Amino acid sequence: MTVADHDRSGPAWAVHLPAGTNPDGVDLAPAANLTARMAEHWRREPGRVVLADVGGRSLTGAELDERTAAAAGRFAGQGLVAGDRVLVSCDASVDVAIAHLAALRMGLVVLPANTAYRADELAHLVGDADPVLAVVDDRERAGWLQQAKAGLAVLGPDLAVPDHAVPALDATTLTSPGLIGYTSGTTGRPKGAVLSHGNLLASAEAVRLAWRWTAEDRLWLCLPLFHMHGLGVGLHGTLVAGASALISPKFELDAVLDMAEAGRATMFFGVPTMYTRLAASPRVDALARLRLLVSGSAPLPAELHHALERASGAKVLERYGMTETIMLVSNPYDGERRPGTVGLPLPGVEVRLDPSSDEVLVKGPNVFAGYLGRPEANAEAFTEDGFFHTGDVGRYDEAGYLQLVARMKELIISGGYNVYPREVEDALRGHPAVIDAAVVGVPDPEWGEAVTAFCETDGSVSGETLVAFVGDRLARYKRPKRVHVVDTLPRNALGKVVKSDLR
Ligand code: MCA
Ligand code: AMP
């Protein structure tokens, strides 16, 4: 079925529902908050395994219920109360999932932070959101955090502090904040997108319905748990569906193929860079054993979609999301999956294109209410009738599927990670030999876009030195893959660098 075959009288998203489902009966907030919804499953089927890791550890629903309650007690013992903020920066593991869920259950607000962040990037988050405690799995990052805020309490993901009385659990409301996801939005330094329990629950419910996610599913979860893809979709989606996830701290090609061959999982979520590597493997046909392969966070080239299908028979399902909105648009599970498109709005989501710019505007229970402490940015982020400006430019294809054709925001997406040119340019300008710098994304077969810098210098520095210089200051994935030292940057009559000439 394509959207053209679909009954147009209902919402556009009804195409995602199983045949015979009445869209009016869809409830994207079927519990008081996100964790209450998860806990329903733990109580109903206490013996079902819900989380496992590649090391062979596994937890049933009853065990996860108990472990998260105990972890909440430990947070309480450190003096934390509902509404307090906790920064979490750890490689994916069952322990960090427990700490995260415990925090949500007792009403703490989680600030997930990339483990690649360096001192300045962490200091920005700490200065902006003022966490009272950090959960970190690395001494160097713990030290940077404590430099940024003297006296900040830091625990490892095992929360090795004494047990304490368990506070009230699952008692927040749908409007209570649950997560603050840092993203640069359309401009400037990273801003904290405040996502409520209602936003997180609505998005998890929407993908549960659209992707036919059931308790029988096992997700191979090798995405980081500090971005919405791994956390809001992978972890929350699993637990809202009453399903299970196998957590791996790293994407490893052979591990994914072994898992698929052995039938250890039914679903895999990845970024296009992962699919590029999978497509190059002679064992890629193993992917056909999975019920569902989802791609997102960056464009999946249509040729890659076709190559994967030719080699394995699997048709990857591409979807579109953002930190501020979690999941927005998806190709249908049952209908046609159209390569080069992101599909149709997910349940509850309204999408429209700005008539003058074709910018994608969105509204729905999944969309955040605003950035932390940024009244000006918030005023610009929404239309008068409450649609959020995504900064992505779209158009509809002949079947009514959304295609993302450009970005209005100055964003480079490398391997599924966002890199803001301004941040890299500022780091380069911090080198005494650099007069000016311009950073662009250059199409790249592995990373999608490769961060590439052009620098006007005094002649005393090499490109390699500048790459290393940036690498010491910013997360390493932001480091330019190439720095070109140039005599002059192309500028327009106003003196502004013409980036299109550089690309
Ligand atoms: C690692 N490196 C990178 C990247 N990742 N360089 C550029 N871009 C990257 N994304 C560099 C490292 O700095 C290192 O360089 C070298 O590659 C090897 O590092 P390693 O960690 O071993 O790399 P990898 O394991 O091969 O990582 C590639 C990856 C990873 C698996 C594709 O980048 C990844 O997990 N990406 C997914 C990110 C994600 O979850 N995005 C979702 C955000 P050196 O050795 O020189 O230091 S967007 C989102 O959440 C929204 C809601 C959405 O729509 O999903
Ligand atoms: P983030 O701010 O990290 O949440 O990144 C969100 C951005 O990633 C979106 O605004 C899009 O530009 C991009 N994105 C996510 N999924 C897709 C996709 N399937 N195709 C193209 N771009 C995507």
XYZ file of C-alpha atoms and ligand atoms in Angstrom:
581
model
C 0.000 0.000 0.000
C 1.296 3.489 -0.735
C -0.160 6.672 0.620
C -2.014 7.038 -2.676
C -3.983 3.832 -1.953
C -4.730 4.944 1.549
C -8.054 6.340 2.721
C -7.371 10.092 2.671
C -10.154 10.942 5.124
C -8.048 10.007 8.179
C -4.739 11.490 9.300
C -1.768 10.912 6.949
C -0.141 8.791 9.647
C -2.928 6.199 9.626
C -0.906 4.465 6.886
C 1.412 3.240 9.671
C -1.285 1.398 11.606
C -1.960 -2.314 11.243
C -4.896 -2.961 8.889
C -8.219 -2.417 10.603
C -6.896 -0.132 13.371
C -9.043 2.942 13.968
C -6.733 5.986 14.177
C -9.153 7.647 16.618
C -8.431 4.853 19.061
C -4.660 5.410 19.047
C -3.428 6.636 22.438
C 0.167 7.832 22.469
C 0.079 8.456 26.217
C -1.285 5.175 27.597
C 0.328 5.665 31.039
C 1.042 8.426 33.544
C 4.642 8.755 32.366
C 7.346 6.917 30.409
C 8.625 4.613 33.137
C 5.137 3.747 34.419
C 4.469 2.384 30.937
C 7.642 0.272 31.054
C 6.910 -0.967 34.576
C 3.486 -2.273 33.446
C 5.324 -4.830 31.324
C 7.765 -5.737 34.121
C 4.835 -6.523 36.428
C 2.785 -8.354 33.809
C 5.626 -10.623 32.683
C 8.202 -10.515 35.475
C 10.167 -13.480 34.165
C 10.729 -12.188 30.634
C 14.295 -11.104 29.810
C 14.271 -7.394 28.888
C 17.914 -6.342 28.836
C 21.057 -8.291 28.089
C 24.581 -7.435 27.078
C 27.206 -8.977 24.846
C 29.047 -10.235 27.932
C 26.206 -12.666 28.661
C 24.555 -10.729 31.478
C 20.775 -10.544 31.355
C 17.948 -9.093 33.417
C 14.285 -10.043 33.559
C 11.540 -7.465 33.956
C 11.296 -8.207 37.691
C 15.055 -7.818 38.057
C 15.095 -4.560 36.125
C 12.245 -3.253 38.282
C 14.169 -4.154 41.411
C 17.571 -2.939 40.182
C 16.249 0.424 39.003
C 14.398 0.911 42.308
C 17.603 0.161 44.243
C 19.569 2.543 41.992
C 16.979 5.266 42.616
C 17.530 4.668 46.330
C 21.255 5.224 45.839
C 20.623 8.506 44.010
C 18.323 9.540 46.859
C 21.038 8.621 49.343
C 23.289 11.145 47.584
C 20.672 13.795 48.337
C 19.051 13.883 44.892
C 15.369 14.729 44.613
C 12.899 14.852 41.706
C 13.728 17.697 39.341
C 17.497 17.518 39.951
C 19.677 17.076 36.864
C 22.119 14.221 36.320
C 24.698 14.223 33.541
C 25.295 10.734 32.121
C 28.315 10.113 29.896
C 29.081 6.408 29.529
C 29.550 3.737 26.906
C 26.410 1.657 26.493
C 25.987 -1.084 29.104
C 23.271 -2.695 31.185
C 24.532 -0.692 34.179
C 24.161 2.659 32.479
C 20.694 1.678 31.278
C 19.765 0.900 34.903
C 21.168 4.246 36.103
C 19.289 6.101 33.356
C 15.975 4.366 34.047
C 16.388 4.805 37.806
C 16.894 8.529 37.296
C 13.743 8.788 35.166
C 11.727 6.678 37.592
C 12.438 9.065 40.494
C 11.873 12.202 38.406
C 15.488 13.246 37.870
C 16.268 14.931 34.567
C 18.965 13.165 32.558
C 21.533 15.050 30.466
C 23.107 12.500 28.147
C 26.622 13.536 27.049
C 28.709 12.029 24.259
C 31.686 10.077 25.608
C 33.850 11.744 22.947
C 33.281 15.211 24.431
C 36.359 16.927 25.752
C 36.809 19.466 28.538
C 35.268 22.499 26.807
C 32.264 20.644 25.438
C 31.485 19.168 28.875
C 32.035 22.524 30.586
C 29.440 24.061 28.270
C 26.824 21.470 29.296
C 27.641 21.831 32.982
C 27.504 25.635 32.789
C 24.221 25.561 30.913
C 22.265 22.900 32.816
C 23.996 22.813 36.217
C 23.746 19.075 36.987
C 24.024 18.039 40.644
C 25.624 14.684 39.893
C 27.376 12.983 36.992
C 27.500 9.305 36.044
C 30.727 8.816 34.091
C 32.804 5.775 33.124
C 36.157 7.487 32.616
C 38.509 9.295 35.001
C 39.631 11.965 32.576
C 36.052 13.035 31.820
C 35.212 12.921 35.534
C 38.121 15.296 36.153
C 36.983 17.703 33.426
C 33.471 17.733 34.879
C 34.772 18.486 38.350
C 36.918 21.272 36.941
C 33.798 22.723 35.345
C 31.849 22.552 38.608
C 33.803 22.297 41.825
C 32.356 19.700 44.151
C 30.224 17.982 41.489
C 29.475 14.455 42.715
C 30.628 11.819 40.233
C 29.676 8.136 40.261
C 30.551 5.267 37.931
C 27.728 3.507 36.052
C 27.508 0.864 38.811
C 26.542 3.625 41.303
C 28.834 2.156 43.954
C 27.437 4.038 46.950
C 25.418 2.702 49.908
C 21.824 1.621 49.471
C 19.182 3.956 50.815
C 15.392 4.135 51.138
C 13.769 4.033 47.685
C 12.036 7.333 46.799
C 8.632 7.562 45.095
C 8.906 5.904 41.668
C 7.036 6.448 38.399
C 5.259 9.405 39.980
C 6.074 12.130 37.438
C 3.502 13.522 35.020
C 3.570 13.596 31.236
C 4.722 17.218 31.316
C 7.613 16.559 33.716
C 11.003 16.949 32.050
C 12.804 13.653 31.518
C 15.793 14.386 29.314
C 17.773 17.379 28.144
C 19.333 16.572 24.783
C 22.077 18.922 23.649
C 22.000 19.954 20.016
C 22.939 23.095 18.194
C 19.509 23.435 16.649
C 19.731 25.797 13.714
C 22.562 27.994 15.045
C 25.041 28.705 17.799
C 26.423 26.716 20.700
C 24.602 23.554 21.754
C 21.266 24.230 23.411
C 19.465 21.852 25.735
C 16.244 20.525 24.213
C 14.014 19.673 27.157
C 12.011 16.528 26.436
C 9.137 15.650 28.716
C 7.992 12.180 29.729
C 5.026 12.771 27.401
C 7.343 13.539 24.445
C 9.459 10.458 25.127
C 6.451 8.197 25.612
C 4.597 9.455 22.518
C 7.589 8.846 20.278
C 8.273 5.374 21.664
C 4.589 4.461 21.277
C 4.512 5.783 17.714
C 7.427 3.609 16.580
C 6.131 0.649 18.566
C 2.917 0.807 16.544
C 4.465 1.716 13.217
C 7.212 -0.885 13.315
C 5.008 -3.646 14.811
C 7.372 -3.896 17.766
C 6.237 -6.706 20.076
C 7.395 -8.508 23.185
C 8.893 -11.200 20.937
C 11.407 -8.742 19.440
C 15.062 -8.607 20.396
C 16.910 -5.475 19.306
C 20.640 -5.586 18.652
C 21.432 -2.221 20.277
C 24.953 -1.095 19.390
C 24.181 2.624 19.113
C 25.398 4.957 21.828
C 22.936 5.599 24.661
C 23.703 9.344 24.716
C 21.769 10.278 21.564
C 18.098 9.935 20.804
C 18.625 7.184 18.230
C 20.043 4.675 20.717
C 18.331 6.029 23.828
C 14.921 7.422 22.846
C 14.259 4.913 20.072
C 16.426 1.880 20.907
C 16.200 1.655 24.691
C 12.899 3.394 25.400
C 11.223 1.783 22.376
C 12.279 -1.677 23.539
C 10.958 -1.219 27.052
C 7.726 0.501 25.992
C 7.064 -2.462 23.689
C 7.800 -4.934 26.498
C 10.513 -6.364 24.244
C 14.217 -6.963 24.881
C 17.489 -5.393 23.815
C 20.967 -6.860 23.556
C 23.299 -4.008 24.400
C 26.742 -3.738 22.815
C 29.035 -0.788 23.580
C 30.304 -0.653 20.010
C 29.272 -1.313 16.436
C 31.303 -4.314 15.311
C 30.695 -5.603 11.838
C 31.331 -9.270 12.583
C 29.353 -9.189 15.808
C 26.310 -7.853 13.930
C 26.614 -10.494 11.211
C 27.216 -13.310 13.737
C 24.167 -12.212 15.699
C 22.048 -12.097 12.549
C 23.287 -15.496 11.332
C 22.589 -17.067 14.710
C 19.129 -15.508 14.935
C 20.017 -13.857 18.256
C 18.082 -10.713 17.408
C 15.088 -9.730 15.298
C 15.834 -6.021 14.800
C 18.836 -3.821 14.089
C 18.961 -0.001 14.108
C 21.894 1.779 12.514
C 23.241 4.924 10.896
C 24.126 4.863 7.169
C 27.874 4.518 7.893
C 27.097 1.182 9.584
C 25.077 0.039 6.557
C 27.909 1.069 4.208
C 30.259 -1.211 6.133
C 27.698 -4.037 6.270
C 27.059 -3.784 2.526
C 30.778 -4.276 1.849
C 30.882 -7.581 3.744
C 30.653 -10.894 1.850
C 28.387 -12.074 4.684
C 25.834 -9.285 4.300
C 23.104 -11.766 3.290
C 22.814 -12.718 6.989
C 20.859 -9.487 7.498
C 17.876 -11.004 5.731
C 17.299 -13.128 8.838
C 16.240 -10.039 10.803
C 12.608 -8.971 10.889
C 13.451 -5.262 10.663
C 16.465 -3.118 9.789
C 16.032 0.613 10.430
C 18.301 3.417 9.243
C 18.334 7.006 10.428
C 20.251 10.031 11.745
C 21.619 10.831 8.280
C 20.494 10.235 4.692
C 20.643 6.624 3.504
C 21.694 6.936 -0.139
C 19.191 5.224 -2.474
C 22.077 3.295 -4.101
C 23.046 1.883 -0.707
C 19.448 0.849 -0.055
C 19.410 -0.962 -3.419
C 22.847 -2.521 -2.887
C 21.758 -3.938 0.473
C 18.585 -5.302 -1.050
C 20.457 -6.900 -3.969
C 23.041 -8.484 -1.691
C 20.795 -9.648 1.137
C 17.172 -9.342 0.078
C 16.571 -7.038 3.058
C 14.735 -3.768 2.508
C 16.005 -1.274 5.054
C 13.323 0.977 6.550
C 14.496 4.599 6.634
C 13.093 7.080 9.126
C 13.738 10.711 10.124
C 14.132 12.188 13.580
C 15.736 14.959 15.593
C 16.814 15.467 19.167
C 14.052 18.059 19.632
C 11.293 15.837 18.281
C 12.565 12.274 18.645
C 10.984 10.346 15.732
C 9.036 12.252 13.087
C 8.575 10.451 9.809
C 9.124 6.856 8.732
C 8.766 4.602 5.759
C 5.870 2.227 6.383
C 6.376 -1.264 7.769
C 3.714 -2.836 5.587
C 3.607 -0.428 2.668
C 6.229 0.416 0.094
C 9.647 1.470 1.447
C 10.849 4.089 -0.991
C 14.628 4.524 -1.215
C 15.746 8.146 -0.965
C 12.692 9.134 1.066
C 12.066 9.228 4.810
C 8.416 8.245 4.392
C 5.245 9.464 6.044
C 4.503 11.192 9.366
C 4.511 8.826 12.349
C 1.365 8.443 14.488
C 0.460 11.757 16.115
C 2.860 13.812 13.994
C 1.735 16.635 11.710
C 4.188 17.714 9.020
C 3.924 20.674 6.692
C 6.319 22.479 4.389
C 6.844 26.208 4.806
C 5.322 27.698 1.631
C 8.192 30.129 1.076
C 11.221 27.986 1.945
C 9.999 24.350 1.874
C 11.374 24.002 5.387
C 9.889 20.984 7.177
C 7.671 22.166 10.048
C 6.380 19.677 12.605
C 3.937 19.450 15.471
C 2.881 16.604 17.742
C 2.978 15.111 21.229
C 6.596 14.073 20.564
C 7.814 17.630 19.913
C 9.691 19.328 22.768
C 8.387 22.531 24.337
C 11.631 24.521 24.124
C 15.350 24.869 24.852
C 16.550 25.277 28.419
C 16.802 28.969 29.351
C 16.645 30.287 25.746
C 13.559 32.483 25.373
C 14.882 34.098 22.179
C 15.767 30.827 20.480
C 12.400 29.415 21.540
C 10.525 32.339 20.028
C 12.235 31.652 16.701
C 11.973 27.871 16.901
C 8.187 27.690 16.592
C 5.587 29.166 14.234
C 2.673 31.100 15.709
C 0.508 28.004 15.486
C 3.051 25.852 17.282
C 4.956 24.077 14.503
C 8.670 23.507 15.134
C 11.183 24.658 12.515
C 13.371 21.636 11.775
C 15.919 23.470 9.607
C 15.575 20.649 7.046
C 14.250 21.366 3.559
C 11.818 18.844 2.136
C 9.549 17.974 -0.751
C 7.002 15.246 -1.390
C 7.559 12.667 -4.096
C 4.781 11.445 -6.395
C 3.549 8.927 -3.797
C 3.389 11.601 -1.062
C 6.548 10.423 0.705
C 8.811 13.075 2.255
C 12.265 13.567 0.805
C 14.854 15.654 2.641
C 16.620 17.633 -0.047
C 18.775 20.138 1.848
C 19.512 21.684 5.228
C 18.988 25.333 6.086
C 21.049 24.903 9.242
C 24.819 24.836 8.964
C 25.137 21.227 9.974
C 27.498 18.485 8.869
C 26.434 14.902 9.630
C 29.434 12.570 9.799
C 28.730 8.921 10.577
C 25.448 9.960 12.210
C 27.102 12.499 14.495
C 26.330 16.196 14.109
C 29.186 18.607 13.636
C 28.614 22.358 13.588
C 31.099 24.121 11.289
C 31.204 27.171 13.589
C 32.504 25.113 16.474
C 35.349 23.659 14.379
C 36.123 27.068 12.807
C 36.360 28.648 16.261
C 38.723 25.888 17.387
C 40.931 26.409 14.298
C 40.992 30.182 14.794
C 42.301 29.497 18.293
C 45.629 28.433 16.723
C 48.027 31.410 16.637
C 49.064 30.741 13.012
C 45.483 30.672 11.689
C 44.174 33.931 10.254
C 40.758 32.601 9.273
C 39.058 29.262 8.757
C 36.020 27.853 6.974
C 34.633 24.373 7.509
C 32.300 22.474 5.179
C 30.985 18.929 4.769
C 32.297 17.150 1.684
C 30.420 14.067 0.370
C 32.207 10.961 1.593
C 31.511 7.298 0.795
C 32.016 6.109 4.375
C 30.992 8.994 6.633
C 28.256 10.494 4.428
C 29.897 13.877 4.875
C 33.521 14.431 5.867
C 34.414 17.462 7.974
C 36.800 19.456 5.772
C 38.570 22.693 6.699
C 40.130 25.486 4.669
C 42.534 27.737 6.578
C 44.249 31.009 5.783
C 47.464 30.908 7.824
C 50.675 32.868 8.327
C 52.488 30.007 6.566
C 54.051 28.541 9.685
C 51.695 25.595 10.232
C 50.763 22.408 8.366
C 47.313 20.908 7.854
C 48.300 17.872 9.978
C 49.254 20.099 12.919
C 45.877 21.816 12.709
C 44.031 18.479 12.631
C 45.822 17.470 15.838
C 45.205 20.903 17.362
C 41.435 20.583 16.884
C 41.518 16.953 18.063
C 42.840 18.051 21.451
C 40.043 20.564 21.906
C 36.911 18.953 20.449
C 35.465 15.450 20.300
C 37.589 13.551 17.807
C 34.769 12.886 15.353
C 34.584 16.703 14.871
C 38.239 16.829 13.848
C 38.581 17.643 10.139
C 39.361 14.585 8.041
C 41.321 17.058 5.902
C 42.662 20.605 6.388
C 43.582 22.571 3.268
C 45.978 25.440 3.891
C 45.031 28.146 1.364
C 46.369 31.601 0.469
C 42.952 33.217 0.650
C 39.404 32.047 1.266
C 36.840 32.891 -1.440
C 34.802 35.858 -0.243
C 31.848 37.830 -1.561
C 31.631 41.610 -1.829
C 30.699 41.831 1.850
C 33.806 39.867 2.833
C 31.848 36.736 3.825
C 33.364 33.372 2.924
C 31.450 31.728 0.058
C 31.207 28.155 1.323
C 29.531 26.852 -1.812
C 32.775 27.615 -3.685
C 34.739 25.547 -1.161
C 32.500 22.505 -1.464
C 34.177 7.678 14.916
N 35.045 8.454 14.237
C 34.376 9.300 13.481
C 33.026 9.028 13.727
N 32.930 8.009 14.612
N 34.768 10.266 12.631
C 33.822 10.960 12.006
N 32.496 10.761 12.198
C 32.079 9.794 13.049
N 30.782 9.578 13.259
C 36.507 8.408 14.279
C 37.061 8.391 15.672
O 37.274 9.689 16.147
C 38.351 7.640 15.488
O 39.313 8.502 14.943
C 38.028 6.633 14.418
O 36.884 7.163 13.711
C 37.670 5.270 14.990
O 36.798 5.443 16.110
P 35.760 4.330 16.528
O 35.031 4.773 17.736
O 36.422 2.986 16.540
O 34.774 4.414 15.310
P 33.629 3.458 14.929
O 33.278 2.558 16.070
O 33.920 2.851 13.626
O 32.417 4.518 14.815
C 31.692 4.728 13.696
C 30.206 4.671 14.055
C 29.940 5.718 15.162
C 29.864 3.270 14.586
C 29.440 4.928 12.798
O 30.321 6.996 14.682
C 28.539 5.743 15.629
O 28.132 4.947 16.498
N 27.695 6.625 15.078
C 26.304 6.706 15.468
C 26.025 8.013 16.118
C 24.577 8.152 16.558
O 24.049 7.361 17.329
N 23.943 9.202 16.066
C 22.598 9.510 16.385
C 22.484 11.009 16.582
P 40.760 8.635 15.583
O 41.252 7.244 15.785
O 41.487 9.394 14.558
O 40.519 9.368 16.836
S 21.133 11.737 15.687
C 19.779 11.337 16.553
O 19.817 10.712 17.589
C 18.477 11.706 15.856
C 17.317 11.758 16.826
C 18.180 10.652 14.803
O 17.511 10.957 13.805
O 18.598 9.502 15.020
P 20.100 15.732 15.818
O 20.061 17.173 16.054
O 21.376 15.077 16.204
O 18.946 15.105 16.423
O 20.041 15.527 14.245
C 18.837 15.718 13.561
C 19.085 15.913 12.105
O 19.584 14.703 11.518
C 17.827 16.207 11.339
O 17.432 17.551 11.452
C 18.225 15.832 9.928
O 18.959 16.871 9.319
C 19.140 14.640 10.171
N 18.480 13.349 9.919
C 17.957 12.472 10.788
N 17.460 11.396 10.142
C 17.659 11.599 8.815
C 17.387 10.870 7.623
N 16.816 9.673 7.656
N 17.741 11.430 6.446
C 18.337 12.629 6.403
N 18.640 13.352 7.475
C 18.306 12.861 8.671
